[in-house]
Short mmCIF file of N, CA and C in Angstrom, two decimals:
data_model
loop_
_atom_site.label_atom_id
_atom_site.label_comp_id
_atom_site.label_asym_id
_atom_site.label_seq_id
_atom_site.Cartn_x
_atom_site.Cartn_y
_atom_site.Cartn_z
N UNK W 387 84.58 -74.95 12.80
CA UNK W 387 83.73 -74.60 11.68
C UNK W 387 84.60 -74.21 10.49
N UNK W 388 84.23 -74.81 9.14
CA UNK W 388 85.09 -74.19 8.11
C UNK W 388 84.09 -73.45 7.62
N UNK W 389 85.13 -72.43 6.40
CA UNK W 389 85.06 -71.80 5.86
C UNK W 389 83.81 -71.82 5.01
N UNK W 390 82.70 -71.28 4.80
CA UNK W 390 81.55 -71.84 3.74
C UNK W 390 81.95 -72.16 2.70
N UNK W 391 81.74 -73.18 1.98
CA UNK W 391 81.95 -73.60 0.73
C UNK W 391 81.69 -73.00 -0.27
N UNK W 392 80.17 -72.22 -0.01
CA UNK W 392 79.81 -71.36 -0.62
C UNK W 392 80.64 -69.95 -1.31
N UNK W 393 81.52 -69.88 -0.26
CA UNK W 393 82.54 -68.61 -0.69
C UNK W 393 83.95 -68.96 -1.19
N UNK W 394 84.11 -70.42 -1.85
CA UNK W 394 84.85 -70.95 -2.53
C UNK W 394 85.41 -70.90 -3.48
N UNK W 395 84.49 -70.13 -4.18
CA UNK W 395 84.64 -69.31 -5.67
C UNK W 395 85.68 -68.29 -5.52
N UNK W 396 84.88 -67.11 -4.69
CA UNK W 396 85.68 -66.24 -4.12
C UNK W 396 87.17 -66.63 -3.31
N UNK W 397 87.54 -67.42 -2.73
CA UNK W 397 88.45 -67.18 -2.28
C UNK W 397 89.54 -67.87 -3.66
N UNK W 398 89.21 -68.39 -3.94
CA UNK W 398 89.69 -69.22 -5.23
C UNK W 398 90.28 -68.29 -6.57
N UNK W 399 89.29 -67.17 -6.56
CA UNK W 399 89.49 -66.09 -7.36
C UNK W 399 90.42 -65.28 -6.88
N UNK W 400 90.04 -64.57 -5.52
CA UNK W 400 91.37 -63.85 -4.71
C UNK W 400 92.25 -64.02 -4.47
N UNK W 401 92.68 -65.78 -4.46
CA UNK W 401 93.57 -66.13 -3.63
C UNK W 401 94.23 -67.28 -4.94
N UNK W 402 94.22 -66.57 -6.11
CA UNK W 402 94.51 -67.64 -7.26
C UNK W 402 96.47 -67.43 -7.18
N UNK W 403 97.24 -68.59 -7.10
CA UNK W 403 98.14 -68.34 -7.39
C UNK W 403 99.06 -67.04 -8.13
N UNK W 404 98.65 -66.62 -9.21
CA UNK W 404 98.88 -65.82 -10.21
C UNK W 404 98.65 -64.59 -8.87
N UNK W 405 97.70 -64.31 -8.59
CA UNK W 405 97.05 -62.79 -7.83
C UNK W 405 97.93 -63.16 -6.68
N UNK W 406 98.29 -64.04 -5.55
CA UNK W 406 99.14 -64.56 -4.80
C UNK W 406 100.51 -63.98 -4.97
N UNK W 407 101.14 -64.53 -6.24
CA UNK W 407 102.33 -64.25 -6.44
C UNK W 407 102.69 -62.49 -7.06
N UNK W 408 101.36 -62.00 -7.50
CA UNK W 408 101.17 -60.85 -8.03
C UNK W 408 101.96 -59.60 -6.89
N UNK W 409 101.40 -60.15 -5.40
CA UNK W 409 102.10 -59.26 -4.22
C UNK W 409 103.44 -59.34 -3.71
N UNK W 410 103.93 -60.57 -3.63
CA UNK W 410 105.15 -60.73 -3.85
C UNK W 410 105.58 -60.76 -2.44
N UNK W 411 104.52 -61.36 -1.79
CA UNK W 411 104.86 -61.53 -0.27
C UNK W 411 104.87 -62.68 0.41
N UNK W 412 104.07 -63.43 -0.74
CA UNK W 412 103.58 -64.56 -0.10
C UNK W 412 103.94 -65.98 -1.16
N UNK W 413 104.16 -66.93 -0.58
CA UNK W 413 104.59 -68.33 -1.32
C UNK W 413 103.00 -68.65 -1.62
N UNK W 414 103.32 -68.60 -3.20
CA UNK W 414 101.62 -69.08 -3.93
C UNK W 414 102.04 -70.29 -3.56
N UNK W 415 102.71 -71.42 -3.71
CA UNK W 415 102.36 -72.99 -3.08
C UNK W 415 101.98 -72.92 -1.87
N UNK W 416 102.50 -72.58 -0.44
CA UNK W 416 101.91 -72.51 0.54
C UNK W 416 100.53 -72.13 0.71
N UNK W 417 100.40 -71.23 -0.03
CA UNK W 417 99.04 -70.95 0.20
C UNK W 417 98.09 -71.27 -0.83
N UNK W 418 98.37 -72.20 -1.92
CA UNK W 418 97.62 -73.49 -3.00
C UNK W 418 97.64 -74.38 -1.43
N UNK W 419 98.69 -75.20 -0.82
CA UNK W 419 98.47 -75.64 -0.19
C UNK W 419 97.41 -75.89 1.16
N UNK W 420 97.43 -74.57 2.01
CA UNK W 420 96.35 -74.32 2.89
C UNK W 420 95.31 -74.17 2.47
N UNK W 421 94.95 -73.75 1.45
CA UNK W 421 93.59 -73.82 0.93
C UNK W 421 93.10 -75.34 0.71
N UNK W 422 93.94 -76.22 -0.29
CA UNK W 422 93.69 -77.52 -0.61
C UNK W 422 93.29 -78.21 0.58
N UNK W 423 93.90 -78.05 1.95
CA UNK W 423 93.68 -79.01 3.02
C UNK W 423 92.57 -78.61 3.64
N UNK W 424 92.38 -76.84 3.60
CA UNK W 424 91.20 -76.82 4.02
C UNK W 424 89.76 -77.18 3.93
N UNK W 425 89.91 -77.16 2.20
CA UNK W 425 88.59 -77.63 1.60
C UNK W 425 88.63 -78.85 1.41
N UNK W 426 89.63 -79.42 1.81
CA UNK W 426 89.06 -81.10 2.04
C UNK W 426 89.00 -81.61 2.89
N UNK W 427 88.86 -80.39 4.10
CA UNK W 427 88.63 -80.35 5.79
C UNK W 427 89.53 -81.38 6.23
N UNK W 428 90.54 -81.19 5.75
CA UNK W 428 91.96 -81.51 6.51
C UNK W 428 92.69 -81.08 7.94
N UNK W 429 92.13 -79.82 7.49
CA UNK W 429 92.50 -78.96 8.33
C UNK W 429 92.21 -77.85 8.35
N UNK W 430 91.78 -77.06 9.92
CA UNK W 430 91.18 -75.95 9.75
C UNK W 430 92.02 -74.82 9.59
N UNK W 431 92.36 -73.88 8.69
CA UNK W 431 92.83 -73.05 8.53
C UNK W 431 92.16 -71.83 8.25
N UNK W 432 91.15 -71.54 8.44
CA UNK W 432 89.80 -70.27 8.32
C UNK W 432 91.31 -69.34 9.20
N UNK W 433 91.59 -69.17 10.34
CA UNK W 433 92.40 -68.14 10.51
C UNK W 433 93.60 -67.68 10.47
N UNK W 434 93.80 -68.45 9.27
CA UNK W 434 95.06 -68.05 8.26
C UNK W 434 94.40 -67.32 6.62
N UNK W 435 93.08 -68.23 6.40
CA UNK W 435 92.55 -67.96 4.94
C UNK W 435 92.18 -66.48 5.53
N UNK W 436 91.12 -66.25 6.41
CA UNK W 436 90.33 -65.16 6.13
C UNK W 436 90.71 -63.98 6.60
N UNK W 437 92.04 -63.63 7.17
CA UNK W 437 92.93 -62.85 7.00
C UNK W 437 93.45 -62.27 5.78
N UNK W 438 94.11 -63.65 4.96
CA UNK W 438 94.76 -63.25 3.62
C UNK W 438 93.67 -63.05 2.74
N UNK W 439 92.40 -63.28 2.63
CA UNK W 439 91.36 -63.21 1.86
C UNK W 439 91.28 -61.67 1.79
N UNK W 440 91.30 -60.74 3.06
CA UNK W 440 91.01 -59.45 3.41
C UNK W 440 91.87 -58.84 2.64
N UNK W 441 93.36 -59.63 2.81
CA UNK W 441 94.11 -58.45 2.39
C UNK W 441 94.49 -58.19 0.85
N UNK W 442 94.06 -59.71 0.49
CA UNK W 442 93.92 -59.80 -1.38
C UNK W 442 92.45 -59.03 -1.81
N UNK W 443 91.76 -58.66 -1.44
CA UNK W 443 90.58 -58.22 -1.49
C UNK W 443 91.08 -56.98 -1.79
N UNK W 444 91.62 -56.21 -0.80
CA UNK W 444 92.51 -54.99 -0.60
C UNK W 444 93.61 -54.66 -1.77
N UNK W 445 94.58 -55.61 -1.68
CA UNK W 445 95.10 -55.48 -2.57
C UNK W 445 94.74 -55.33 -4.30
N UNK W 446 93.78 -55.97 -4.61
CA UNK W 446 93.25 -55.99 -5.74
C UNK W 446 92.39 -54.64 -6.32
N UNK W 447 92.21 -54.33 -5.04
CA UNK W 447 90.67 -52.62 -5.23
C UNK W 447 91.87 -51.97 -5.13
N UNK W 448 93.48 -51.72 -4.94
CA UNK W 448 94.02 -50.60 -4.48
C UNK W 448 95.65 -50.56 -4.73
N UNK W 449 96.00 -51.71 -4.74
CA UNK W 449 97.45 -51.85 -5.08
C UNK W 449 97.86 -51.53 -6.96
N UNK W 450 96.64 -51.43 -8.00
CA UNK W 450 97.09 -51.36 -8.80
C UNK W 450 96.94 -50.10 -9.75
#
């Protein structure tokens, strides 16, 4: 099962390169990448996204 499409926006927003590279933990291409394959159901990666979704969520209400 992927990810709802519906919450595409959102992860798109959380998980925008810029906010990505903002933490400084994580390779914004790699993870432009896993997203791209996911939403063109390439490949399922829901339990890689909705992990990092949590923790950019987090990061954003609290890291700044």
């Amino acid at each position: 099962m992927w990810l709802n499409q519906n919450m595409r926006e959102t992860i798109e927003d959380l998980c925008s390169p810029a906010a990505v590279a903002e933490t400084g933990l994580f390779d914004a291409s790699f993870v432009r990448q896993i997203l791209d394959e996911h939403f063109q159901e390439r490949r399922d990666h829901r339990k890689h996204i909705y992990p990092l979704l949590c923790f950019m969520a987090w990061f954003r209400n609290h890291a700044t």
